[in-house]
């Protein structure tokens, strides 16, 4: 696995990856235990709080818009857990839907957001804890581009972490794939897409161990991209 400390950047790799991008997750670890859970929860909470994640696409708006706030035909997702595709990820994980933990929706004059949090169960005999976070945000009054790029290019801001950042082509106006390893026990892999005023994030967080290594970014990238394209098509239908 290719990692480099702090704000790295990788060369373009055709239609899939290249330089700058944000954070993510996959399988690993011998299996849930009290100790891993104690580490897992604060790390996830801190990462999510620090990186202002996930979001919701918003409703069509009437009248002219600037390029910075163009909704590009996206509609609000009232239940992102149902609208977000996981078909490609299903080749590696079983998605565990939880009706008691439905997706969240925020609506505001400045921004609409939809979020979904789900657990994944690794297939192929792998152990470990895996979570899937998806967020779609529609920015209606401001240009999100500068902050989007800053978060992508600063993927190694978490203390003790190592990050790789790639630019993904043929997806929205800008797209990045970021992999962050934390203390060799947690890997977060994130695909982020900016399309006009709409922002899409999907993050896979995996526990990791020598016995049950996490999937790397190269393994997850084609799956995340395929599901992202399907989800975006659904939100624009």
PDB file of C-alpha atoms in Angstrom, residues 51-146:
ATOM      1  CA  UNK A  51     -13.839  16.826   8.452  1.00  0.00           C
ATOM      2  CA  UNK A  52     -17.412  18.182   8.237  1.00  0.00           C
ATOM      3  CA  UNK A  53     -18.671  15.152   6.325  1.00  0.00           C
ATOM      4  CA  UNK A  54     -21.670  13.775   4.434  1.00  0.00           C
ATOM      5  CA  UNK A  55     -24.582  15.547   2.937  1.00  0.00           C
ATOM      6  CA  UNK A  56     -27.853  15.849   1.053  1.00  0.00           C
ATOM      7  CA  UNK A  57     -28.627  16.941  -2.495  1.00  0.00           C
ATOM      8  CA  UNK A  58     -31.325  19.538  -2.824  1.00  0.00           C
ATOM      9  CA  UNK A  59     -34.467  20.347  -4.673  1.00  0.00           C
ATOM     10  CA  UNK A  60     -34.658  21.991  -8.048  1.00  0.00           C
ATOM     11  CA  UNK A  61     -34.879  25.772  -7.809  1.00  0.00           C
ATOM     12  CA  UNK A  62     -36.586  28.164 -10.229  1.00  0.00           C
ATOM     13  CA  UNK A  63     -34.883  31.090 -11.892  1.00  0.00           C
ATOM     14  CA  UNK A  64     -31.300  31.814 -12.985  1.00  0.00           C
ATOM     15  CA  UNK A  65     -28.354  30.758 -10.816  1.00  0.00           C
ATOM     16  CA  UNK A  66     -24.664  31.490 -10.762  1.00  0.00           C
ATOM     17  CA  UNK A  67     -22.232  28.678 -11.574  1.00  0.00           C
ATOM     18  CA  UNK A  68     -21.276  28.557  -7.879  1.00  0.00           C
ATOM     19  CA  UNK A  69     -24.802  27.643  -6.778  1.00  0.00           C
ATOM     20  CA  UNK A  70     -26.075  25.768  -9.837  1.00  0.00           C
ATOM     21  CA  UNK A  71     -28.075  22.789  -8.558  1.00  0.00           C
ATOM     22  CA  UNK A  72     -27.360  20.833 -11.771  1.00  0.00           C
ATOM     23  CA  UNK A  73     -30.793  19.222 -11.583  1.00  0.00           C
ATOM     24  CA  UNK A  74     -30.246  17.419  -8.267  1.00  0.00           C
ATOM     25  CA  UNK A  75     -33.241  16.809  -6.057  1.00  0.00           C
ATOM     26  CA  UNK A  76     -33.414  16.459  -2.279  1.00  0.00           C
ATOM     27  CA  UNK A  77     -33.107  12.894  -1.024  1.00  0.00           C
ATOM     28  CA  UNK A  78     -35.580  12.297   1.779  1.00  0.00           C
ATOM     29  CA  UNK A  79     -33.943   8.929   2.536  1.00  0.00           C
ATOM     30  CA  UNK A  80     -30.369   8.671   1.304  1.00  0.00           C
ATOM     31  CA  UNK A  81     -30.045   5.148   2.707  1.00  0.00           C
ATOM     32  CA  UNK A  82     -32.563   4.053   0.075  1.00  0.00           C
ATOM     33  CA  UNK A  83     -31.345   6.288  -2.743  1.00  0.00           C
ATOM     34  CA  UNK A  84     -27.593   5.672  -2.375  1.00  0.00           C
ATOM     35  CA  UNK A  85     -26.403   2.690  -4.404  1.00  0.00           C
ATOM     36  CA  UNK A  86     -24.294  -0.016  -2.707  1.00  0.00           C
ATOM     37  CA  UNK A  87     -24.508  -2.559  -5.510  1.00  0.00           C
ATOM     38  CA  UNK A  88     -20.798  -2.409  -6.374  1.00  0.00           C
ATOM     39  CA  UNK A  89     -19.643  -2.434  -2.739  1.00  0.00           C
ATOM     40  CA  UNK A  90     -21.865  -5.486  -2.316  1.00  0.00           C
ATOM     41  CA  UNK A  91     -19.189  -7.553  -4.042  1.00  0.00           C
ATOM     42  CA  UNK A  92     -16.990  -7.165  -0.940  1.00  0.00           C
ATOM     43  CA  UNK A  93     -19.471  -6.390   1.844  1.00  0.00           C
ATOM     44  CA  UNK A  94     -22.949  -7.242   3.007  1.00  0.00           C
ATOM     45  CA  UNK A  95     -24.801  -3.999   3.742  1.00  0.00           C
ATOM     46  CA  UNK A  96     -26.615  -4.177   7.077  1.00  0.00           C
ATOM     47  CA  UNK A  97     -29.606  -1.860   6.837  1.00  0.00           C
ATOM     48  CA  UNK A  98     -30.940  -0.603  10.155  1.00  0.00           C
ATOM     49  CA  UNK A  99     -34.527   0.656  10.184  1.00  0.00           C
ATOM     50  CA  UNK A 100     -33.926   2.054  13.681  1.00  0.00           C
ATOM     51  CA  UNK A 101     -31.196   4.322  12.294  1.00  0.00           C
ATOM     52  CA  UNK A 102     -32.751   6.045   9.271  1.00  0.00           C
ATOM     53  CA  UNK A 103     -30.939   8.642   7.200  1.00  0.00           C
ATOM     54  CA  UNK A 104     -30.968  12.250   8.413  1.00  0.00           C
ATOM     55  CA  UNK A 105     -32.138  15.250   6.374  1.00  0.00           C
ATOM     56  CA  UNK A 106     -31.382  18.930   6.964  1.00  0.00           C
ATOM     57  CA  UNK A 107     -33.180  21.674   5.034  1.00  0.00           C
ATOM     58  CA  UNK A 108     -32.198  25.332   5.154  1.00  0.00           C
ATOM     59  CA  UNK A 109     -32.308  28.371   2.888  1.00  0.00           C
ATOM     60  CA  UNK A 110     -28.512  28.234   2.583  1.00  0.00           C
ATOM     61  CA  UNK A 111     -27.951  24.485   2.378  1.00  0.00           C
ATOM     62  CA  UNK A 112     -29.775  21.146   2.169  1.00  0.00           C
ATOM     63  CA  UNK A 113     -28.116  17.939   3.364  1.00  0.00           C
ATOM     64  CA  UNK A 114     -28.939  14.245   3.505  1.00  0.00           C
ATOM     65  CA  UNK A 115     -26.880  11.653   5.402  1.00  0.00           C
ATOM     66  CA  UNK A 116     -26.839   7.883   5.813  1.00  0.00           C
ATOM     67  CA  UNK A 117     -24.820   5.692   8.202  1.00  0.00           C
ATOM     68  CA  UNK A 118     -24.681   1.923   7.763  1.00  0.00           C
ATOM     69  CA  UNK A 119     -22.630  -1.037   8.962  1.00  0.00           C
ATOM     70  CA  UNK A 120     -20.932  -3.362   6.496  1.00  0.00           C
ATOM     71  CA  UNK A 121     -20.072  -7.012   7.023  1.00  0.00           C
ATOM     72  CA  UNK A 122     -16.952  -8.126   5.143  1.00  0.00           C
ATOM     73  CA  UNK A 123     -17.278 -11.151   2.884  1.00  0.00           C
ATOM     74  CA  UNK A 124     -14.609 -13.688   1.881  1.00  0.00           C
ATOM     75  CA  UNK A 125     -13.802 -14.675   5.459  1.00  0.00           C
ATOM     76  CA  UNK A 126     -12.446 -11.293   6.547  1.00  0.00           C
ATOM     77  CA  UNK A 127     -13.124 -10.019  10.038  1.00  0.00           C
ATOM     78  CA  UNK A 128     -13.125  -6.539  11.480  1.00  0.00           C
ATOM     79  CA  UNK A 129     -15.523  -3.634  11.866  1.00  0.00           C
ATOM     80  CA  UNK A 130     -16.622  -1.662   8.818  1.00  0.00           C
ATOM     81  CA  UNK A 131     -18.925   1.327   8.472  1.00  0.00           C
ATOM     82  CA  UNK A 132     -20.287   3.173   5.444  1.00  0.00           C
ATOM     83  CA  UNK A 133     -21.104   6.879   5.661  1.00  0.00           C
ATOM     84  CA  UNK A 134     -22.736   8.717   2.778  1.00  0.00           C
ATOM     85  CA  UNK A 135     -23.523  12.423   2.613  1.00  0.00           C
ATOM     86  CA  UNK A 136     -24.961  14.677  -0.063  1.00  0.00           C
ATOM     87  CA  UNK A 137     -25.071  18.454   0.360  1.00  0.00           C
ATOM     88  CA  UNK A 138     -26.565  21.144  -1.849  1.00  0.00           C
ATOM     89  CA  UNK A 139     -24.965  24.561  -1.338  1.00  0.00           C
ATOM     90  CA  UNK A 140     -27.526  27.163  -2.408  1.00  0.00           C
ATOM     91  CA  UNK A 141     -25.901  30.469  -1.503  1.00  0.00           C
ATOM     92  CA  UNK A 142     -22.138  30.030  -1.594  1.00  0.00           C
ATOM     93  CA  UNK A 143     -19.349  28.525  -3.674  1.00  0.00           C
ATOM     94  CA  UNK A 144     -18.040  25.456  -1.847  1.00  0.00           C
ATOM     95  CA  UNK A 145     -15.049  24.916  -4.191  1.00  0.00           C
ATOM     96  CA  UNK A 146     -12.215  26.498  -2.104  1.00  0.00           C
TER      97      UNK A 146
END
